[in-house]
Amino acid sequence: MKWMTSAEAREAFLDFFEEMGHRRVPSSSLVPGNDPTLLFTNAGMVQFKDVFLGLDKRDYPRATTSQKCMRVSGKHNDLENVGPSPRHHTFFEMLGNFSFGDYFKRDAIRYAYELLTKVYGLPENRLAFTVYENDDEAYNVWINDIGVDPKRVARMGSKTNFWQMADTGPCGPTSEIHWDKTPEAGVETIIPLMQAEDDRFLELWNLVFMQYNRTQPDPAHTGQFDEQLPAPGVDTGMGLERVVSVIQGVKANYETDLFMPIIEATQRLTGHTDAERDANIVPYRVIADHIRAAVFLIADGVLPGPKGRNSVCRLVIRRAARFGAKLGFNEPFLATVADTVIDVMGGHYAELVERADAIKRAITKEEIYFRRTLDRGLAELNEMLDDLQSRGETQLVGDRAFYLKATLGLPLEVIQDVAEERGATVDLDGFRRAEEQHALDSGGGKAMGKLEAVDLYNAVLSQLKDEGKLGESGVVYDPYGDTTMDDRVLALIVDGQRVERAMTGDRVEVVLGYTPFYVEAGGQVSDTGRIIGDSWELAVEDVRRPVGGLVVHLGEVVAGTPREGDDARAEVDAERRAAITRNHTGTHLLHAALRHRLGNHVQQRGSLVAPDRLRFDFTHDARV
Ligand code: SER
């Protein structure tokens, strides 16, 4: 066996298939383009789904990739296994080779065997194989073409050896290649143990023979909704982390050079000895796994947030922070660990290096929000538990727990953990009842029913004027003076309705009497920043003027419960504003320079002024 670094193993795979006539295609984004059946890219074939279905054509019939994947939801979900399991990850890289109506089972098996035994030099007597129960063709390739011992080839059912990307879509029988961890147990037991899915084998590589399009979900696997694909193809996937663990001769993926530098970066911050680290290995692994996921998600534009994909990014950062707390971190630390991820992976994924600053900023911001939420929530929870103890009780009633979650944003799992540490439990039925009641109640307050957007804003504006909270000219707009201003919450809008209060995690629009935030105009983007109250905070992501006289600040409540009438301080992100100002000056300089070089006829036609760039459109009658 040849020892290789993970970078060498990845490169050797792609090189090998390039030599075998495959086009080396870059990994696609973690966010699948245009595929509503999937939250995240979960396999290498996702970017080729339409090619398999015959709906899209490429100018190459064979491809090879190292694909960024996430498995945190839906059909392929590994989140709960991360940490305790040495092999499971949320984010991982899948090495693959693909044939679009070109070669099929024979060559797919031949290539895989040659790569593993010749390029990676894995000993033949450490490999075992599976095929789909009635797939004689694949079985015969293993026995007759490759010449492996029939005692090493197990026939398996659809649970393990029929692959489908989601409930519908391309699918087909598979053949898997496994690493035998204990060859000394003998060849006689290979087939029965494989069929019993014994831990003796580590699945390395899945070769899928894409043959059908499943047109409707088919949980009983009757095959009745499987239509033949226009041309059968091949889709293979091998987890880079696993094969590297074999090549590097270590017991867990976390011990490879993909993870060790990340774990060591965390260890440098804790100051643990190796023995202390190993005694706490679960938090170290969870942090290493989740920080990789967060870095790659943010690089692909998925920022932490309350819903959908964004909520997954939030979940992995908060989970990593929570496991960090178990190691004693009480300040943001994940951005430092993220630096190491960018170092380890940036050589192959340039987007990490390009977006390093933005990635680290987003991670730290989320950690800070989470910490504030935790501090406030834990203080109240501990008071509740003290109270409970003094009364000799052990169960926290559901609506108290729900209050901690809805009002203070404390995750239920944290409430349960802390209660358990103090010998108490949480009344989950009561919690669910409170949650349902809340869903019924919200929409109360000053709800005006759902209105068309413009009508809603006009109604809010005239209500505020009638109530004497706004003068005739509406919100006082002053983005040219101080970047901080103290005022009051005049109105809150959630989901198209005016409400009296908003909860942690809500997306809300806030109206103040005065605003220092610039509203996008003339190509210059809006300011961002925050609005803070006594015990709450809103992250302002955008500012709009939906109707003349009304300015709304849009964003997410990251802590606490803002209410109408609360005192509030508006703070523009001054650093970002300064960057925008510099680019604004840049457009004037560029305009002057163009007139100087090209002539006074040069006219500005449009522009974009953002913190990180500017664009200047102008008229000129020739090429510059
Ligand atoms: N699509 C298959 C898998 O994910 C092979 O790439 O296992």
XYZ file of C-alpha atoms and ligand atoms in Angstrom:
631
model
C 0.000 0.000 0.000
C 1.260 3.478 -0.813
C 0.948 6.168 1.848
C -0.499 9.312 0.314
C -1.761 12.626 1.587
C -5.454 13.305 1.059
C -4.556 15.861 -1.625
C -2.473 13.222 -3.430
C -5.240 10.625 -3.164
C -7.812 13.050 -4.597
C -5.473 14.031 -7.403
C -4.504 10.425 -8.196
C -8.181 9.530 -8.603
C -8.948 12.411 -10.964
C -5.724 11.811 -12.913
C -6.452 8.134 -13.355
C -9.897 8.748 -14.808
C -8.599 11.569 -16.997
C -6.128 9.089 -18.459
C -9.080 6.763 -19.059
C -10.729 9.420 -21.227
C -12.878 11.183 -18.615
C -13.392 14.948 -18.524
C -12.315 16.427 -15.186
C -15.325 18.521 -14.150
C -15.229 20.882 -11.147
C -17.420 20.161 -8.146
C -20.801 21.841 -8.409
C -22.153 24.033 -5.617
C -23.597 22.527 -2.436
C -26.811 24.257 -3.466
C -28.252 22.173 -6.283
C -29.209 24.360 -9.233
C -32.879 24.100 -9.979
C -33.624 20.852 -8.165
C -36.544 21.134 -5.763
C -36.252 17.454 -4.735
C -33.006 18.142 -2.840
C -31.953 20.517 -0.077
C -28.242 20.005 -0.748
C -26.045 18.271 -3.269
C -25.698 14.820 -1.692
C -23.790 12.888 -4.358
C -21.541 13.405 -7.352
C -24.283 12.551 -9.799
C -26.520 15.459 -8.804
C -24.990 17.871 -11.319
C -25.471 15.182 -13.991
C -29.034 14.190 -13.090
C -30.539 15.631 -16.281
C -27.795 14.075 -18.394
C -28.764 10.633 -17.048
C -32.430 11.401 -17.700
C -31.596 12.343 -21.314
C -32.810 15.944 -20.776
C -29.368 17.527 -21.028
C -26.338 16.780 -23.207
C -22.645 17.339 -22.505
C -19.854 17.408 -25.049
C -18.162 14.562 -23.166
C -19.516 11.051 -22.560
C -17.343 10.413 -19.464
C -16.622 12.629 -16.479
C -14.776 12.534 -13.176
C -15.243 14.791 -10.149
C -14.456 15.360 -6.538
C -17.845 16.634 -5.385
C -18.707 18.639 -2.270
C -21.633 16.894 -0.560
C -23.870 17.488 2.462
C -26.000 14.789 4.052
C -28.128 16.428 6.710
C -31.688 15.893 5.610
C -34.017 13.792 3.530
C -33.097 10.394 2.189
C -29.419 10.636 3.063
C -29.084 12.183 6.546
C -26.034 11.535 8.727
C -26.261 14.379 11.261
C -27.029 12.361 14.367
C -24.162 9.972 13.729
C -21.541 12.712 13.602
C -19.264 12.607 16.621
C -19.938 9.203 18.100
C -19.329 7.535 14.721
C -15.764 7.505 13.392
C -17.048 7.602 9.799
C -20.057 9.849 9.425
C -20.004 13.458 8.328
C -22.387 16.217 7.425
C -20.007 17.575 4.791
C -17.763 15.263 2.819
C -16.127 14.878 -0.582
C -17.226 12.212 -2.991
C -14.867 11.006 -5.687
C -16.679 9.751 -8.747
C -16.528 8.666 -12.338
C -19.493 8.837 -14.665
C -20.507 7.366 -17.989
C -23.353 8.895 -19.936
C -24.532 6.130 -22.247
C -20.902 5.146 -22.831
C -19.334 2.251 -20.843
C -21.391 0.164 -18.428
C -20.837 -2.528 -15.796
C -17.740 -4.204 -17.161
C -15.549 -1.132 -17.497
C -16.910 0.487 -14.348
C -15.793 -2.544 -12.338
C -12.481 -2.848 -14.191
C -11.551 0.817 -13.607
C -12.486 0.685 -9.933
C -10.464 -2.442 -9.291
C -7.435 -1.124 -11.140
C -7.479 2.224 -9.309
C -7.729 0.609 -5.888
C -5.159 -2.106 -6.406
C -2.673 -0.429 -8.757
C -2.870 3.314 -8.095
C -3.639 3.157 -4.366
C -1.941 -0.213 -4.024
C -4.574 -1.750 -1.711
C -3.894 -5.485 -1.246
C -6.359 -7.649 -3.188
C -6.946 -9.895 -0.194
C -8.322 -6.957 1.826
C -11.194 -6.274 -0.611
C -14.694 -7.777 -0.693
C -17.534 -7.068 -3.094
C -21.308 -6.987 -3.308
C -23.722 -7.103 -6.238
C -27.506 -6.735 -6.461
C -29.198 -10.089 -5.833
C -30.084 -11.036 -9.423
C -27.387 -9.038 -11.209
C -25.570 -11.954 -12.844
C -23.836 -9.639 -15.277
C -21.990 -7.716 -12.537
C -21.354 -10.942 -10.621
C -19.752 -12.510 -13.674
C -17.537 -9.498 -14.344
C -16.093 -9.829 -10.827
C -15.553 -13.566 -11.101
C -14.617 -14.046 -14.753
C -13.131 -10.753 -15.979
C -11.404 -9.614 -12.811
C -10.825 -13.107 -11.474
C -11.732 -12.559 -7.826
C -12.533 -15.470 -5.531
C -16.336 -16.135 -5.578
C -16.125 -16.343 -1.783
C -15.535 -12.595 -1.807
C -18.639 -11.617 -3.786
C -21.936 -11.348 -1.884
C -25.360 -10.964 -3.469
C -27.412 -8.402 -1.577
C -30.957 -7.006 -1.517
C -32.333 -3.641 -2.524
C -31.716 -2.011 0.842
C -27.981 -1.875 0.265
C -27.567 -2.560 -3.438
C -30.122 -0.472 -5.235
C -29.369 3.246 -5.263
C -31.739 6.146 -5.724
C -30.855 9.814 -5.291
C -34.223 10.780 -3.784
C -37.761 9.385 -3.789
C -37.849 9.924 -7.530
C -35.171 10.339 -10.199
C -32.415 8.224 -11.717
C -31.675 4.927 -9.960
C -30.269 1.476 -10.519
C -28.597 -1.634 -9.092
C -25.174 -1.250 -7.528
C -21.987 -3.099 -6.836
C -19.985 -2.075 -3.777
C -16.359 -2.463 -2.871
C -15.565 -2.956 0.813
C -12.402 -2.939 2.891
C -11.957 -6.016 5.045
C -10.796 -4.818 8.463
C -10.035 -8.311 9.775
C -8.896 -10.571 6.920
C -7.563 -13.035 9.502
C -11.216 -13.984 10.132
C -10.966 -15.946 6.880
C -12.695 -15.968 3.479
C -15.364 -18.513 4.433
C -17.231 -15.981 6.559
C -17.077 -13.092 4.091
C -20.439 -13.668 2.379
C -22.537 -14.421 5.490
C -21.026 -11.535 7.458
C -21.441 -9.150 4.532
C -25.086 -10.178 4.210
C -25.486 -9.566 7.947
C -23.961 -6.067 7.379
C -21.253 -6.904 9.895
C -18.849 -4.244 11.062
C -15.969 -6.281 9.664
C -16.388 -4.426 6.360
C -15.990 -0.780 5.549
C -17.817 0.303 2.430
C -15.416 2.233 0.242
C -16.942 2.652 -3.161
C -20.405 2.407 -4.608
C -20.724 1.693 -8.322
C -24.240 2.502 -9.492
C -25.425 1.150 -12.799
C -27.933 3.842 -13.714
C -30.693 2.152 -15.576
C -34.084 3.608 -14.551
C -35.938 6.793 -13.803
C -38.198 6.329 -10.795
C -41.228 8.441 -11.635
C -43.110 8.033 -8.337
C -42.011 7.212 -4.780
C -41.876 3.446 -4.320
C -41.032 2.617 -0.689
C -41.830 -1.082 -1.100
C -39.414 -1.226 -4.012
C -41.818 -2.917 -6.406
C -40.090 -1.378 -9.437
C -43.463 -0.567 -10.998
C -42.649 3.142 -11.424
C -39.139 2.576 -12.813
C -38.866 3.537 -16.474
C -35.816 2.580 -18.537
C -33.430 5.490 -19.056
C -32.780 6.470 -22.693
C -29.217 5.139 -22.286
C -27.872 3.280 -19.251
C -24.886 4.858 -17.545
C -22.529 4.673 -14.607
C -22.385 6.797 -11.455
C -19.803 5.923 -8.861
C -19.077 7.447 -5.501
C -16.239 6.913 -3.060
C -15.975 8.945 0.139
C -12.566 10.612 0.056
C -12.371 10.664 3.880
C -12.868 6.892 4.091
C -10.472 5.838 1.399
C -7.859 8.171 2.863
C -8.344 6.537 6.275
C -7.492 3.203 4.651
C -4.545 4.586 2.691
C -3.185 6.289 5.829
C -3.826 3.195 7.949
C -5.898 4.933 10.661
C -9.029 3.763 12.459
C -11.210 6.839 12.072
C -11.642 9.377 9.295
C -10.936 11.970 11.973
C -7.361 10.679 12.268
C -6.525 11.474 8.633
C -4.756 14.598 7.447
C -8.180 15.956 6.403
C -9.270 16.317 10.025
C -6.218 16.119 12.305
C -5.023 19.674 11.564
C -8.533 20.951 12.421
C -8.657 18.949 15.635
C -5.166 20.151 16.533
C -6.155 23.763 15.860
C -8.974 23.333 18.387
C -6.599 21.607 20.791
C -4.150 24.525 20.619
C -6.996 26.749 21.778
C -8.079 24.476 24.646
C -4.512 23.751 25.695
C -5.442 20.092 26.233
C -2.794 17.390 26.263
C -3.323 14.595 23.722
C -4.713 12.373 26.466
C -7.199 15.077 27.537
C -8.168 15.583 23.936
C -8.782 11.886 23.408
C -10.878 11.712 26.549
C -13.101 14.416 25.005
C -12.957 13.248 21.425
C -16.664 13.586 20.604
C -16.800 17.390 20.931
C -13.526 17.655 18.983
C -14.988 15.592 16.159
C -18.306 17.402 16.085
C -16.499 20.735 15.906
C -14.180 19.501 13.126
C -17.066 18.113 11.100
C -19.421 21.036 11.576
C -16.864 23.758 10.971
C -15.993 22.179 7.625
C -19.685 22.152 6.745
C -20.142 25.782 7.791
C -17.090 26.971 5.835
C -18.212 25.224 2.646
C -21.858 26.278 3.024
C -21.010 29.929 3.507
C -18.557 29.803 0.588
C -21.488 28.598 -1.532
C -23.633 31.498 -0.342
C -25.597 29.726 2.409
C -25.412 32.056 5.418
C -26.762 31.170 8.861
C -30.463 32.014 9.128
C -33.833 30.818 10.373
C -35.218 28.832 7.450
C -34.425 26.097 4.925
C -30.790 25.737 3.878
C -29.784 28.723 6.020
C -31.138 26.981 9.104
C -28.770 24.075 8.430
C -25.826 26.460 8.389
C -27.080 27.972 11.645
C -27.545 24.492 13.121
C -23.992 23.325 12.389
C -22.435 26.523 13.740
C -24.573 26.482 16.891
C -23.993 22.789 17.433
C -20.235 23.318 17.064
C -20.427 26.239 19.509
C -22.392 24.123 21.960
C -19.853 21.312 21.811
C -17.190 24.012 22.137
C -18.798 25.059 25.416
C -18.320 21.479 26.624
C -14.592 21.976 25.991
C -14.686 25.197 28.006
C -14.871 27.814 25.242
C -16.859 30.835 26.295
C -15.658 33.237 23.624
C -16.069 32.881 19.850
C -13.392 30.486 18.633
C -14.718 28.901 15.470
C -13.251 31.457 13.049
C -9.765 30.465 14.219
C -10.580 26.828 13.536
C -12.096 27.834 10.180
C -8.702 29.249 9.173
C -7.281 25.756 9.350
C -10.138 24.346 7.242
C -9.359 26.977 4.614
C -5.663 26.022 4.782
C -6.328 22.298 4.445
C -8.962 22.530 1.698
C -8.201 25.818 -0.054
C -5.676 24.232 -2.415
C -8.433 22.326 -4.188
C -11.408 24.619 -3.462
C -10.237 28.130 -4.337
C -13.587 29.647 -3.325
C -12.643 29.130 0.326
C -9.550 31.286 -0.008
C -11.359 33.926 -2.064
C -14.157 34.246 0.494
C -12.128 33.587 3.635
C -12.890 36.903 5.337
C -16.611 36.784 4.689
C -16.752 33.160 5.868
C -15.026 33.905 9.145
C -17.088 37.036 9.763
C -20.362 35.164 9.277
C -19.266 32.363 11.606
C -18.212 34.715 14.389
C -21.370 36.779 14.070
C -23.505 33.678 14.455
C -21.466 32.495 17.424
C -21.954 35.844 19.137
C -25.719 35.754 18.579
C -25.866 32.241 19.874
C -23.827 33.065 22.950
C -26.063 35.996 23.846
C -29.090 33.782 23.438
C -27.511 31.087 25.559
C -26.371 33.391 28.366
C -29.732 35.014 28.758
C -31.686 31.779 28.365
C -29.478 29.748 30.690
C -29.722 32.340 33.450
C -33.514 32.126 33.373
C -33.528 28.364 33.041
C -31.307 28.014 36.093
C -33.637 30.230 38.101
C -36.561 28.050 37.057
C -34.671 24.925 38.072
C -33.703 26.463 41.446
C -37.326 27.212 42.008
C -38.326 23.678 41.034
C -35.744 22.182 43.386
C -36.832 24.335 46.290
C -40.337 22.940 45.821
C -38.994 19.392 45.652
C -40.221 18.894 42.072
C -38.348 17.442 39.123
C -40.383 18.279 36.026
C -40.202 21.622 34.245
C -43.670 22.446 32.924
C -44.034 22.663 29.158
C -45.055 26.275 28.813
C -42.058 27.451 30.873
C -39.762 25.486 28.568
C -41.572 26.857 25.545
C -41.172 30.386 26.867
C -37.394 29.816 27.016
C -37.366 28.656 23.430
C -39.801 31.101 21.847
C -38.903 34.209 23.777
C -35.234 33.710 24.522
C -34.315 31.437 21.631
C -32.844 28.681 23.830
C -32.868 25.430 21.811
C -35.001 22.633 23.269
C -32.053 20.224 23.249
C -30.063 22.634 25.434
C -32.998 22.997 27.843
C -33.208 19.218 28.091
C -29.456 18.824 28.564
C -29.264 21.356 31.378
C -32.400 20.035 33.077
C -30.955 16.529 32.937
C -27.638 17.680 34.417
C -29.620 19.005 37.344
C -31.721 15.880 37.745
C -34.880 17.272 36.170
C -36.914 16.547 33.033
C -38.961 18.640 30.622
C -42.681 18.034 30.062
C -42.526 17.517 26.309
C -46.264 17.075 25.778
C -46.877 20.367 27.510
C -44.129 21.917 25.407
C -45.828 20.777 22.178
C -49.202 22.066 23.402
C -47.700 25.481 24.166
C -46.093 25.493 20.746
C -49.423 24.791 19.035
C -51.180 27.430 21.086
C -48.517 29.940 20.113
C -49.006 29.171 16.426
C -52.741 29.892 16.859
C -52.163 33.088 18.833
C -49.570 34.740 16.657
C -51.234 36.703 13.959
C -53.089 38.392 16.811
C -52.049 41.816 18.005
C -52.829 44.529 15.552
C -53.132 42.138 12.662
C -54.939 43.645 9.762
C -55.247 40.395 7.909
C -53.037 39.747 4.895
C -53.010 42.709 2.589
C -51.395 43.333 -0.731
C -47.908 44.615 0.018
C -48.406 48.237 -0.998
C -51.767 48.427 0.780
C -50.179 47.050 3.915
C -47.431 49.672 3.956
C -49.853 52.491 3.162
C -52.092 51.275 5.983
C -49.175 51.139 8.445
C -48.051 54.615 7.421
C -51.483 56.182 7.872
C -52.068 54.338 11.172
C -48.790 55.706 12.516
C -49.735 59.198 11.408
C -53.229 58.851 12.949
C -51.700 57.597 16.180
C -49.525 60.727 16.208
C -46.319 58.660 16.053
C -45.195 60.016 12.697
C -45.481 63.533 11.339
C -46.782 64.424 7.887
C -43.475 63.703 6.137
C -43.202 60.261 7.724
C -40.000 58.639 8.992
C -37.111 61.085 9.467
C -34.376 59.884 7.112
C -30.835 60.970 7.974
C -28.150 58.691 6.582
C -25.594 61.497 6.363
C -24.957 62.170 10.039
C -24.207 59.773 12.898
C -24.326 56.061 12.184
C -26.047 55.456 15.538
C -29.401 56.832 16.603
C -31.703 56.248 19.597
C -35.413 55.998 19.011
C -38.407 53.766 19.539
C -40.045 50.842 17.721
C -43.122 52.292 16.028
C -44.299 49.172 14.223
C -43.327 45.559 13.587
C -44.377 43.580 10.548
C -44.084 39.787 10.378
C -45.285 37.766 7.399
C -47.210 40.663 5.917
C -49.046 41.528 9.139
C -48.539 44.226 11.740
C -47.891 42.546 15.107
C -47.275 43.756 18.644
C -44.222 41.647 19.234
C -41.860 39.354 17.353
C -40.005 36.263 18.522
C -36.385 35.178 18.301
C -35.866 33.724 14.834
C -38.661 35.743 13.182
C -37.988 37.629 9.983
C -39.347 41.048 10.688
C -39.658 44.539 9.282
C -39.169 47.279 11.845
C -40.292 50.875 11.544
C -38.538 53.532 13.652
C -39.307 57.254 13.815
C -35.776 58.171 12.682
C -33.256 56.174 10.713
C -29.531 56.566 10.043
C -29.634 53.667 7.523
C -29.110 54.526 3.851
C -31.804 53.148 1.541
C -30.568 51.846 -1.814
C -30.655 54.574 -4.426
C -28.665 55.599 -7.480
C -26.879 52.250 -7.542
C -25.570 52.600 -3.983
C -26.635 49.611 -1.901
C -28.517 49.895 1.410
C -26.708 49.904 4.735
C -26.812 46.911 7.048
C -26.275 46.818 10.807
C -28.421 46.157 13.839
C -31.187 47.515 15.994
C -30.875 46.733 19.684
C -33.395 47.002 22.469
C -33.144 46.370 26.166
C -32.993 42.582 25.848
C -33.320 41.936 22.150
C -31.441 42.392 18.917
C -32.367 42.558 15.267
C -29.751 41.915 12.573
C -30.608 44.414 9.821
C -29.939 42.871 6.436
C -31.707 45.355 4.196
C -33.518 48.670 4.344
C -36.354 49.685 2.006
C -38.731 52.502 1.324
C -41.836 50.564 0.181
C -43.972 53.705 -0.041
C -42.958 57.382 0.229
C -42.474 58.376 3.866
C -42.046 54.852 5.267
C -38.650 53.232 5.838
C -38.559 49.569 6.960
C -35.536 47.743 8.364
C -35.582 44.096 7.348
C -33.854 41.323 9.203
C -33.986 38.590 11.722
C -34.572 38.785 15.455
C -31.411 37.118 16.702
C -32.225 37.429 20.398
C -35.141 38.333 22.640
C -38.609 39.650 21.927
C -38.920 43.138 20.438
C -42.249 44.869 21.106
C -43.948 47.880 19.690
C -43.078 50.897 21.826
C -39.703 49.520 23.002
C -36.731 51.864 23.123
C -34.357 50.966 20.317
C -30.913 51.972 19.154
C -30.202 51.792 15.409
C -26.559 51.083 14.552
C -25.305 51.107 10.972
C -22.381 48.747 10.261
C -19.928 51.648 10.061
C -17.039 49.674 8.588
C -19.206 48.482 5.718
C -20.591 51.991 5.247
C -17.030 53.342 5.005
C -16.213 50.759 2.330
C -19.312 51.813 0.377
C -18.304 55.458 0.731
C -14.860 54.698 -0.669
C -16.375 52.953 -3.675
C -18.745 55.875 -4.133
C -15.727 58.177 -4.289
C -14.194 55.625 -6.653
C -17.038 56.089 -9.165
C -16.466 59.858 -9.171
C -12.730 59.389 -9.694
C -13.365 56.877 -12.452
C -15.828 59.201 -14.136
C -13.323 62.076 -14.004
C -10.508 59.858 -15.302
C -12.643 58.611 -18.188
C -13.559 62.137 -19.177
C -9.942 63.109 -18.976
C -8.732 60.216 -21.162
C -11.678 59.768 -23.533
C -13.253 63.215 -23.677
C -15.994 65.222 -22.060
C -18.725 63.366 -23.939
C -18.387 60.480 -21.488
C -21.670 60.305 -19.586
C -22.545 58.159 -16.611
C -25.328 55.754 -17.504
C -25.618 53.706 -14.370
C -23.541 52.411 -11.523
C -23.375 49.969 -8.684
C -21.736 51.006 -5.442
C -21.288 48.167 -2.961
C -18.811 47.589 -0.107
C -16.666 45.176 -2.093
C -16.921 46.526 -5.641
C -18.179 49.210 -7.951
C -19.470 49.133 -11.491
C -19.668 52.189 -13.692
C -21.621 52.200 -16.962
C -20.912 55.013 -19.380
C -21.425 56.150 -22.953
C -18.591 56.320 -25.446
C -18.643 55.856 -29.217
C -15.703 53.471 -29.590
C -13.923 50.633 -27.832
C -11.888 51.800 -24.874
N -24.671 8.081 -6.241
C -24.042 7.015 -5.527
C -23.860 7.294 -4.068
O -24.096 8.385 -3.631
C -22.711 6.749 -6.151
O -22.091 7.958 -6.411
O -23.480 6.419 -3.345
